[in-house]
Tab-separated table of C-alpha atoms in Angstrom:
chain	number	residue	atom	x	y	z
A	1	MET	CA	-27.938	5.313	-28.671
A	2	LEU	CA	-26.676	2.209	-26.891
A	3	VAL	CA	-22.958	1.903	-26.152
A	4	PHE	CA	-21.604	-1.571	-25.354
A	5	GLU	CA	-18.294	-2.059	-23.528
A	6	LEU	CA	-17.110	-4.991	-25.599
A	7	GLN	CA	-13.928	-5.513	-23.560
A	8	ARG	CA	-16.056	-6.507	-20.572
A	9	PHE	CA	-17.647	-9.288	-22.584
A	10	ALA	CA	-14.242	-10.390	-23.895
A	11	GLY	CA	-12.854	-10.946	-20.394
A	12	GLU	CA	-10.411	-8.052	-20.519
A	13	LYS	CA	-8.643	-7.298	-17.249
A	14	THR	CA	-9.914	-3.755	-16.789
A	15	GLU	CA	-10.726	-3.648	-13.064
A	16	ARG	CA	-8.476	-2.842	-10.124
A	17	ALA	CA	-7.411	-5.832	-8.050
A	18	THR	CA	-9.591	-6.584	-5.051
A	19	PRO	CA	-8.230	-6.547	-1.470
A	20	GLN	CA	-8.471	-10.349	-1.393
A	21	ARG	CA	-6.352	-10.615	-4.538
A	22	ARG	CA	-3.790	-8.220	-3.076
A	23	ARG	CA	-3.559	-10.270	0.131
A	24	GLU	CA	-2.958	-13.432	-1.889
A	25	LEU	CA	-0.197	-11.762	-3.910
A	26	ARG	CA	1.352	-10.416	-0.729
A	27	ARG	CA	1.476	-13.921	0.773
A	28	GLU	CA	3.202	-15.066	-2.423
A	29	GLY	CA	5.776	-12.267	-2.160
A	30	LYS	CA	4.558	-10.460	-5.270
A	31	LEU	CA	4.858	-6.818	-4.280
A	32	PRO	CA	5.717	-3.564	-6.075
A	33	ARG	CA	9.293	-2.712	-5.148
A	34	SER	CA	12.226	-1.051	-6.811
A	35	MET	CA	15.691	-2.445	-6.201
A	36	GLU	CA	17.042	0.646	-7.928
A	37	LEU	CA	15.555	2.856	-5.224
A	38	THR	CA	17.002	0.696	-2.463
A	39	SER	CA	20.466	0.806	-4.053
A	40	ALA	CA	20.319	4.561	-4.637
A	41	LEU	CA	19.211	5.324	-1.079
A	42	THR	CA	21.908	3.036	0.305
A	43	LEU	CA	24.552	4.801	-1.786
A	44	ALA	CA	23.265	8.205	-0.664
A	45	ALA	CA	23.387	7.118	2.980
A	46	LEU	CA	26.954	5.875	2.555
A	47	LEU	CA	28.004	9.194	1.020
A	48	VAL	CA	26.418	11.159	3.862
A	49	ALA	CA	28.049	8.896	6.444
A	50	LEU	CA	31.360	9.197	4.633
A	51	ARG	CA	31.060	12.969	4.669
A	52	ILE	CA	30.375	12.985	8.422
A	53	PHE	CA	32.657	10.208	9.616
A	54	GLY	CA	35.092	10.063	6.697
A	55	PRO	CA	37.914	12.088	8.264
A	56	GLN	CA	37.783	10.089	11.490
A	57	VAL	CA	37.705	6.805	9.579
A	58	TRP	CA	40.641	7.906	7.417
A	59	VAL	CA	42.751	8.995	10.390
A	60	GLY	CA	41.938	5.790	12.290
A	61	TRP	CA	42.852	3.637	9.321
A	62	LEU	CA	46.114	5.500	8.760
A	63	ASN	CA	47.069	5.119	12.415
A	64	SER	CA	46.381	1.389	12.365
A	65	LEU	CA	48.305	1.024	9.107
A	66	GLN	CA	51.294	2.948	10.509
A	67	GLN	CA	51.198	0.775	13.614
A	68	GLN	CA	51.249	-2.394	11.557
A	69	LEU	CA	54.033	-1.133	9.323
A	70	GLY	CA	55.959	0.131	12.369
A	71	ASN	CA	56.040	-3.382	13.741
A	72	LEU	CA	57.295	-4.723	10.436
A	73	GLY	CA	60.911	-4.876	11.678
A	74	GLN	CA	59.936	-6.979	14.682
A	75	MET	CA	58.100	-9.589	12.639
A	76	PRO	CA	59.893	-12.743	11.493
A	77	ASP	CA	60.878	-12.689	7.866
A	78	THR	CA	58.696	-15.666	7.028
A	79	LEU	CA	55.547	-16.350	5.082
A	80	THR	CA	53.616	-16.780	8.331
A	81	GLY	CA	54.748	-13.389	9.614
A	82	ILE	CA	53.830	-11.610	6.397
A	83	SER	CA	50.469	-13.383	6.282
A	84	GLY	CA	49.757	-12.360	9.883
A	85	MET	CA	50.603	-8.739	9.108
A	86	LEU	CA	48.275	-8.717	6.073
A	87	ASP	CA	45.506	-10.323	8.113
A	88	GLY	CA	45.939	-7.635	10.736
A	89	ILE	CA	45.706	-4.867	8.109
A	90	VAL	CA	42.574	-6.414	6.564
A	91	TRP	CA	40.937	-6.866	9.971
A	92	LYS	CA	41.726	-3.301	11.043
A	93	THR	CA	40.350	-2.028	7.740
A	94	PHE	CA	37.146	-3.987	8.228
A	95	LEU	CA	36.700	-2.693	11.781
A	96	THR	CA	37.297	0.843	10.580
A	97	LEU	CA	34.730	0.574	7.783
A	98	ALA	CA	32.223	-1.471	9.827
A	99	PRO	CA	30.176	1.555	11.015
A	100	LEU	CA	29.795	2.806	7.446
A	101	LEU	CA	28.810	-0.646	6.245
A	102	ALA	CA	26.294	-0.952	9.093
A	103	ILE	CA	24.698	2.348	8.087
A	104	GLY	CA	24.423	1.157	4.489
A	105	VAL	CA	22.844	-2.151	5.519
A	106	PHE	CA	20.386	-0.400	7.832
A	107	VAL	CA	19.288	2.096	5.169
A	108	GLY	CA	18.934	-0.684	2.603
A	109	ILE	CA	16.688	-2.726	4.908
A	110	ALA	CA	14.700	0.363	5.942
A	111	SER	CA	14.093	1.423	2.326
A	112	ALA	CA	12.925	-2.067	1.373
A	113	PHE	CA	10.669	-2.146	4.442
A	114	ALA	CA	9.217	1.263	3.555
A	115	GLN	CA	8.279	0.030	0.081
A	116	VAL	CA	6.512	-3.219	0.982
A	117	GLY	CA	5.971	-3.082	4.748
A	118	PRO	CA	6.374	-6.035	7.128
A	119	VAL	CA	6.393	-9.258	5.126
A	120	PHE	CA	7.401	-12.715	6.311
A	121	LEU	CA	7.828	-15.121	3.406
A	122	PRO	CA	9.347	-18.439	4.492
A	123	ASN	CA	8.548	-19.954	1.092
A	124	GLN	CA	10.894	-17.464	-0.524
A	125	VAL	CA	13.803	-19.044	1.350
A	126	ILE	CA	13.269	-22.315	-0.521
A	127	PRO	CA	15.379	-22.206	-3.697
A	128	ASP	CA	13.419	-21.917	-6.924
A	129	TRP	CA	15.276	-23.925	-9.552
A	130	GLN	CA	13.353	-22.224	-12.328
A	131	ARG	CA	15.174	-18.982	-11.501
A	132	ILE	CA	18.567	-20.536	-12.165
A	133	ASN	CA	17.411	-22.646	-15.097
A	134	PRO	CA	19.327	-21.434	-18.194
A	135	LEU	CA	16.340	-22.018	-20.473
A	136	SER	CA	14.077	-19.963	-18.208
A	137	GLY	CA	16.715	-17.231	-18.108
A	138	ILE	CA	16.888	-17.127	-21.904
A	139	LYS	CA	13.102	-16.931	-22.119
A	140	ARG	CA	13.036	-14.041	-19.653
A	141	LEU	CA	15.826	-12.321	-21.587
A	142	TRP	CA	13.840	-12.387	-24.826
A	143	SER	CA	10.487	-11.643	-23.245
A	144	LEU	CA	8.837	-8.241	-23.373
A	145	ARG	CA	9.668	-7.625	-19.713
A	146	GLY	CA	13.300	-8.603	-20.317
A	147	LEU	CA	13.486	-6.231	-23.277
A	148	ALA	CA	12.045	-3.421	-21.144
A	149	ASP	CA	14.606	-4.116	-18.404
A	150	SER	CA	17.418	-4.067	-20.965
A	151	VAL	CA	16.268	-0.728	-22.364
A	152	LYS	CA	15.961	0.637	-18.829
A	153	SER	CA	19.499	-0.503	-17.968
A	154	LEU	CA	20.846	1.043	-21.163
A	155	LEU	CA	19.157	4.366	-20.437
A	156	LYS	CA	20.474	4.251	-16.890
A	157	LEU	CA	24.010	3.606	-18.156
A	158	VAL	CA	23.774	6.485	-20.638
A	159	ALA	CA	22.417	8.865	-17.991
A	160	VAL	CA	25.061	7.917	-15.433
A	161	ALA	CA	27.828	8.168	-18.019
A	162	GLY	CA	26.589	11.611	-19.057
A	163	VAL	CA	26.471	12.845	-15.470
A	164	ALA	CA	29.920	11.404	-14.775
A	165	TYR	CA	31.359	13.084	-17.868
A	166	TRP	CA	29.782	16.422	-16.951
A	167	SER	CA	31.046	16.168	-13.381
A	168	VAL	CA	34.609	15.169	-14.351
A	169	LYS	CA	34.745	17.817	-17.069
A	170	GLY	CA	34.243	20.519	-14.463
A	171	ASP	CA	37.232	19.207	-12.460
A	172	VAL	CA	39.674	19.092	-15.371
A	173	PRO	CA	41.231	22.520	-14.517
A	174	ARG	CA	41.786	21.354	-10.945
A	175	LEU	CA	43.471	18.156	-12.147
A	176	ARG	CA	46.083	20.192	-14.024
A	177	THR	CA	47.176	21.930	-10.812
A	178	LEU	CA	46.908	18.833	-8.660
A	179	GLY	CA	50.631	18.143	-8.399
A	180	GLN	CA	51.569	21.591	-7.137
A	181	GLY	CA	50.807	20.830	-3.489
A	182	GLY	CA	52.079	18.228	-1.079
A	183	VAL	CA	50.871	14.666	-0.655
A	184	ALA	CA	48.266	15.589	1.940
A	185	ALA	CA	46.920	18.372	-0.263
A	186	VAL	CA	46.753	16.048	-3.267
A	187	ILE	CA	44.869	13.423	-1.264
A	188	ALA	CA	42.457	16.047	0.099
A	189	GLN	CA	41.785	17.452	-3.378
A	190	LEU	CA	41.283	13.976	-4.857
A	191	ALA	CA	38.939	13.028	-2.027
A	192	ALA	CA	36.905	16.219	-2.547
A	193	MET	CA	36.709	15.590	-6.298
A	194	VAL	CA	35.682	11.967	-5.862
A	195	PHE	CA	33.090	12.938	-3.280
A	196	ARG	CA	31.671	15.650	-5.562
A	197	ILE	CA	31.456	13.226	-8.474
A	198	GLY	CA	29.805	10.695	-6.162
A	199	LEU	CA	27.201	13.260	-5.140
A	200	ASP	CA	26.375	14.060	-8.769
A	201	LEU	CA	26.083	10.368	-9.640
A	202	THR	CA	24.001	9.668	-6.553
A	203	ALA	CA	21.612	12.519	-7.375
A	204	ALA	CA	21.193	11.123	-10.892
A	205	LEU	CA	20.659	7.611	-9.543
A	206	LEU	CA	18.066	8.859	-7.044
A	207	ILE	CA	16.075	10.541	-9.811
A	208	LEU	CA	16.244	7.403	-11.966
A	209	ALA	CA	15.364	5.232	-8.982
A	210	PHE	CA	12.321	7.347	-8.141
A	211	LEU	CA	11.127	7.072	-11.737
A	212	ASP	CA	11.722	3.318	-11.582
A	213	PHE	CA	9.737	3.140	-8.342
A	214	LEU	CA	6.772	4.867	-10.011
A	215	PHE	CA	7.080	2.579	-13.023
A	216	GLN	CA	7.209	-0.543	-10.840
A	217	ARG	CA	4.027	0.457	-9.029
A	218	PHE	CA	2.290	1.309	-12.292
A	219	ASP	CA	3.409	-1.945	-13.902
A	220	PHE	CA	2.381	-3.946	-10.828
A	221	GLU	CA	-1.087	-2.397	-10.745
A	222	ARG	CA	-1.457	-3.076	-14.457
A	223	SER	CA	-0.309	-6.685	-14.151
A	224	ILE	CA	-2.719	-7.556	-11.320
A	225	ARG	CA	-5.841	-6.131	-12.940
A	226	MET	CA	-8.811	-8.459	-12.917
A	227	SER	CA	-11.682	-9.108	-15.269
A	228	ILE	CA	-15.316	-8.778	-14.273
A	229	GLU	CA	-15.642	-12.560	-14.374
A	230	GLU	CA	-12.671	-13.017	-12.030
A	231	ILE	CA	-14.175	-10.571	-9.535
A	232	ARG	CA	-17.512	-12.378	-9.687
A	233	GLN	CA	-15.809	-15.718	-9.178
A	234	GLU	CA	-13.904	-14.348	-6.194
A	235	MET	CA	-17.087	-13.007	-4.646
A	236	LYS	CA	-18.738	-16.363	-5.249
A	237	ASN	CA	-15.857	-18.157	-3.550
A	238	GLN	CA	-15.969	-15.793	-0.574
A	239	GLU	CA	-19.723	-15.815	-0.120
A	240	GLY	CA	-20.264	-19.383	-1.233
A	241	ASP	CA	-22.104	-20.852	-4.189
A	242	PRO	CA	-25.700	-19.474	-4.234
A	243	ARG	CA	-27.049	-22.963	-4.886
A	244	VAL	CA	-25.181	-24.353	-1.890
A	245	LYS	CA	-26.318	-21.427	0.264
A	246	SER	CA	-29.905	-22.043	-0.870
A	247	GLN	CA	-29.609	-25.699	0.106
A	248	PHE	CA	-28.294	-24.710	3.552
A	249	ARG	CA	-31.168	-22.268	3.990
A	250	GLN	CA	-33.664	-24.955	3.013
A	251	ARG	CA	-32.128	-27.377	5.484
A	252	GLY	CA	-32.163	-24.712	8.174
A	253	ARG	CA	-35.828	-23.965	7.528
A	254	ALA	CA	-36.644	-27.662	7.569
A	255	LEU	CA	-34.892	-28.141	10.920
A	256	ALA	CA	-36.584	-25.065	12.375
A	257	MET	CA	-39.941	-26.350	11.145
A	258	GLN	CA	-39.279	-29.757	12.666
A	259	ARG	CA	-38.373	-28.247	16.041
A	260	MET	CA	-41.454	-25.997	15.933
A	261	MET	CA	-43.796	-28.875	15.177
A	262	GLN	CA	-42.271	-30.858	18.067
A	263	GLU	CA	-43.395	-28.053	20.412
A	264	VAL	CA	-47.053	-28.207	19.361
A	265	PRO	CA	-47.957	-31.207	21.594
A	266	LYS	CA	-46.438	-29.333	24.553
A	267	ALA	CA	-48.630	-26.268	24.034
A	268	ASP	CA	-51.474	-25.307	26.373
A	269	VAL	CA	-53.784	-23.998	23.654
A	270	VAL	CA	-53.934	-23.374	19.900
A	271	VAL	CA	-55.671	-20.168	18.825
A	272	THR	CA	-57.160	-20.452	15.323
A	273	ASN	CA	-58.714	-18.203	12.673
A	274	PRO	CA	-60.249	-20.926	12.287
A	275	THR	CA	-58.639	-22.137	9.043
A	276	HIS	CA	-56.158	-19.529	7.821
A	277	PHE	CA	-54.110	-18.979	10.998
A	278	ALA	CA	-53.059	-21.143	13.931
A	279	VAL	CA	-50.891	-20.054	16.876
A	280	ALA	CA	-49.804	-22.467	19.636
A	281	LEU	CA	-49.260	-20.953	23.104
A	282	ARG	CA	-47.589	-22.330	26.196
A	283	TYR	CA	-47.488	-20.773	29.661
A	284	ASP	CA	-45.671	-21.824	32.829
A	285	ALA	CA	-46.298	-19.375	35.636
A	286	GLN	CA	-43.187	-20.498	37.541
A	287	GLN	CA	-40.748	-20.106	34.605
A	288	MET	CA	-42.316	-17.520	32.295
A	289	ALA	CA	-43.274	-13.902	32.802
A	290	ALA	CA	-45.825	-14.147	29.967
A	291	PRO	CA	-47.220	-16.787	27.587
A	292	MET	CA	-44.924	-17.815	24.732
A	293	VAL	CA	-45.635	-18.597	21.088
A	294	VAL	CA	-44.184	-22.068	20.434
A	295	ALA	CA	-45.569	-22.511	16.906
A	296	LYS	CA	-47.509	-20.569	14.322
A	297	GLY	CA	-48.541	-21.051	10.734
A	298	GLN	CA	-50.784	-19.954	7.900
A	299	ASP	CA	-52.974	-22.001	5.565
A	300	GLU	CA	-51.359	-25.445	5.064
A	301	LEU	CA	-48.984	-25.022	8.018
A	302	ALA	CA	-51.927	-23.916	10.156
A	303	TRP	CA	-53.734	-27.121	9.171
A	304	ARG	CA	-50.691	-29.192	10.224
A	305	ILE	CA	-50.563	-27.416	13.603
A	306	ARG	CA	-54.273	-28.046	14.180
A	307	THR	CA	-53.853	-31.704	13.204
A	308	LEU	CA	-50.939	-32.227	15.605
A	309	ALA	CA	-52.796	-30.413	18.391
A	310	ASP	CA	-55.854	-32.622	17.921
A	311	LYS	CA	-53.726	-35.767	18.020
A	312	ALA	CA	-51.956	-34.588	21.198
A	313	GLY	CA	-55.189	-33.485	22.862
A	314	VAL	CA	-54.217	-29.795	22.911
A	315	PRO	CA	-57.385	-27.675	23.087
A	316	ARG	CA	-58.193	-25.323	20.211
A	317	VAL	CA	-59.891	-21.952	20.662
A	318	GLU	CA	-61.321	-20.042	17.701
A	319	ASN	CA	-60.618	-16.336	17.994
A	320	ARG	CA	-60.017	-14.665	14.662
A	321	PRO	CA	-58.752	-11.242	15.797
A	322	LEU	CA	-56.486	-12.748	18.438
A	323	ALA	CA	-55.081	-15.390	16.084
A	324	GLN	CA	-54.237	-12.776	13.442
A	325	SER	CA	-52.699	-10.416	16.028
A	326	LEU	CA	-50.583	-13.159	17.567
A	327	TYR	CA	-49.413	-14.354	14.148
A	328	ARG	CA	-48.346	-10.887	13.010
A	329	ALA	CA	-46.999	-9.481	16.287
A	330	THR	CA	-45.023	-12.384	17.760
A	331	ASP	CA	-42.256	-14.633	16.447
A	332	VAL	CA	-41.871	-18.254	17.427
A	333	GLY	CA	-39.987	-18.558	20.717
A	334	ASN	CA	-40.927	-15.060	21.923
A	335	GLN	CA	-43.370	-13.956	24.593
A	336	ILE	CA	-46.585	-12.265	23.544
A	337	PRO	CA	-46.710	-8.428	23.658
A	338	LYS	CA	-48.282	-6.650	26.587
A	339	GLU	CA	-51.281	-5.411	24.627
A	340	LEU	CA	-52.390	-9.022	24.098
A	341	PHE	CA	-52.042	-10.117	27.729
A	342	HIS	CA	-55.711	-9.634	28.568
A	343	ALA	CA	-57.059	-11.465	25.511
A	344	VAL	CA	-54.684	-14.400	25.952
A	345	ALA	CA	-55.437	-14.563	29.685
A	346	GLU	CA	-59.133	-14.973	28.883
A	347	VAL	CA	-58.352	-17.814	26.452
A	348	LEU	CA	-56.118	-19.587	28.981
A	349	ALA	CA	-58.744	-19.154	31.691
A	350	LEU	CA	-61.304	-20.915	29.437
A	351	VAL	CA	-58.821	-23.734	28.819
A	352	TYR	CA	-58.035	-24.176	32.516
A	353	GLN	CA	-61.741	-24.169	33.377
A	354	GLY	CA	-62.342	-26.810	30.767
A	355	ARG	CA	-59.632	-29.019	32.227
A	356	LYS	CA	-61.113	-28.652	35.723
A	357	GLY	CA	-64.523	-29.511	34.401
A	358	LYS	CA	-63.203	-32.783	33.093
């Protein structure tokens, strides 16, 4: 029974993307990444930093605030004086929170780097007006991807609201007794409650972000799938059109043939079969360790070599076994093998004797 995969004939994108396709997408900045994961990890890092450095930051901020308020009586009762005091409070607050903000920025960059690796995309700096085009935004909103993002945001909101309600519900008994202590105790209890709620929300966000990260990778792999035809076209582009490659090979063979035939008149002797094989040899005792094959051919090419040799006055020697051995054992441009030294030496000796006799 024959089973046909009809989707392959229909051009369905069923194959994983090739490395070349992935490199192209990477250069375009199309990478699987989850902004939810980056945000959740940044929030978790801020909570951890707040837990470690929170008391010191709080004490430092209170001291700077008390110092500013302590100098309130010495400041001129003018708009400039009040503005300067507020600027000082804002600046001190920023300096106090700067280490926490730096930790958050570092974790955010590190999490993004861990997802996509080192990527330099100067073209992404150029503003894309299609992203801020209202019509394009409406199309994205009503697209299938926009609908999926809306559903995902709604589920995230429901999950976070549920976790927040469950976390606050557990602190309701503590809220009833909150006013029984002093101001410092109230602030400490509120800070502990807020921190505990933040931990619960962050844990929920991390779980949702991890699921979003898996979904983004799955969706990315699905969106970049390629059809069999696309893979074939890519391979053709990388390796070159077979017809063009065949033309280059033909040109290369033609040039090699032309160079080989130019060496025939320079040969010392042509060993023939006499008709099926022809091998042209050249030997220079001062430059060569052994005779070299400068041209060889079979049938029609052998006839061309014999014709050129006759026109150039190159002697021909008929030796069937030697001609066949030279043709099969030696490539053009290479020296003859050692086992043929003696036979070739005899042929060259006959040629040299013939020249002397003339």
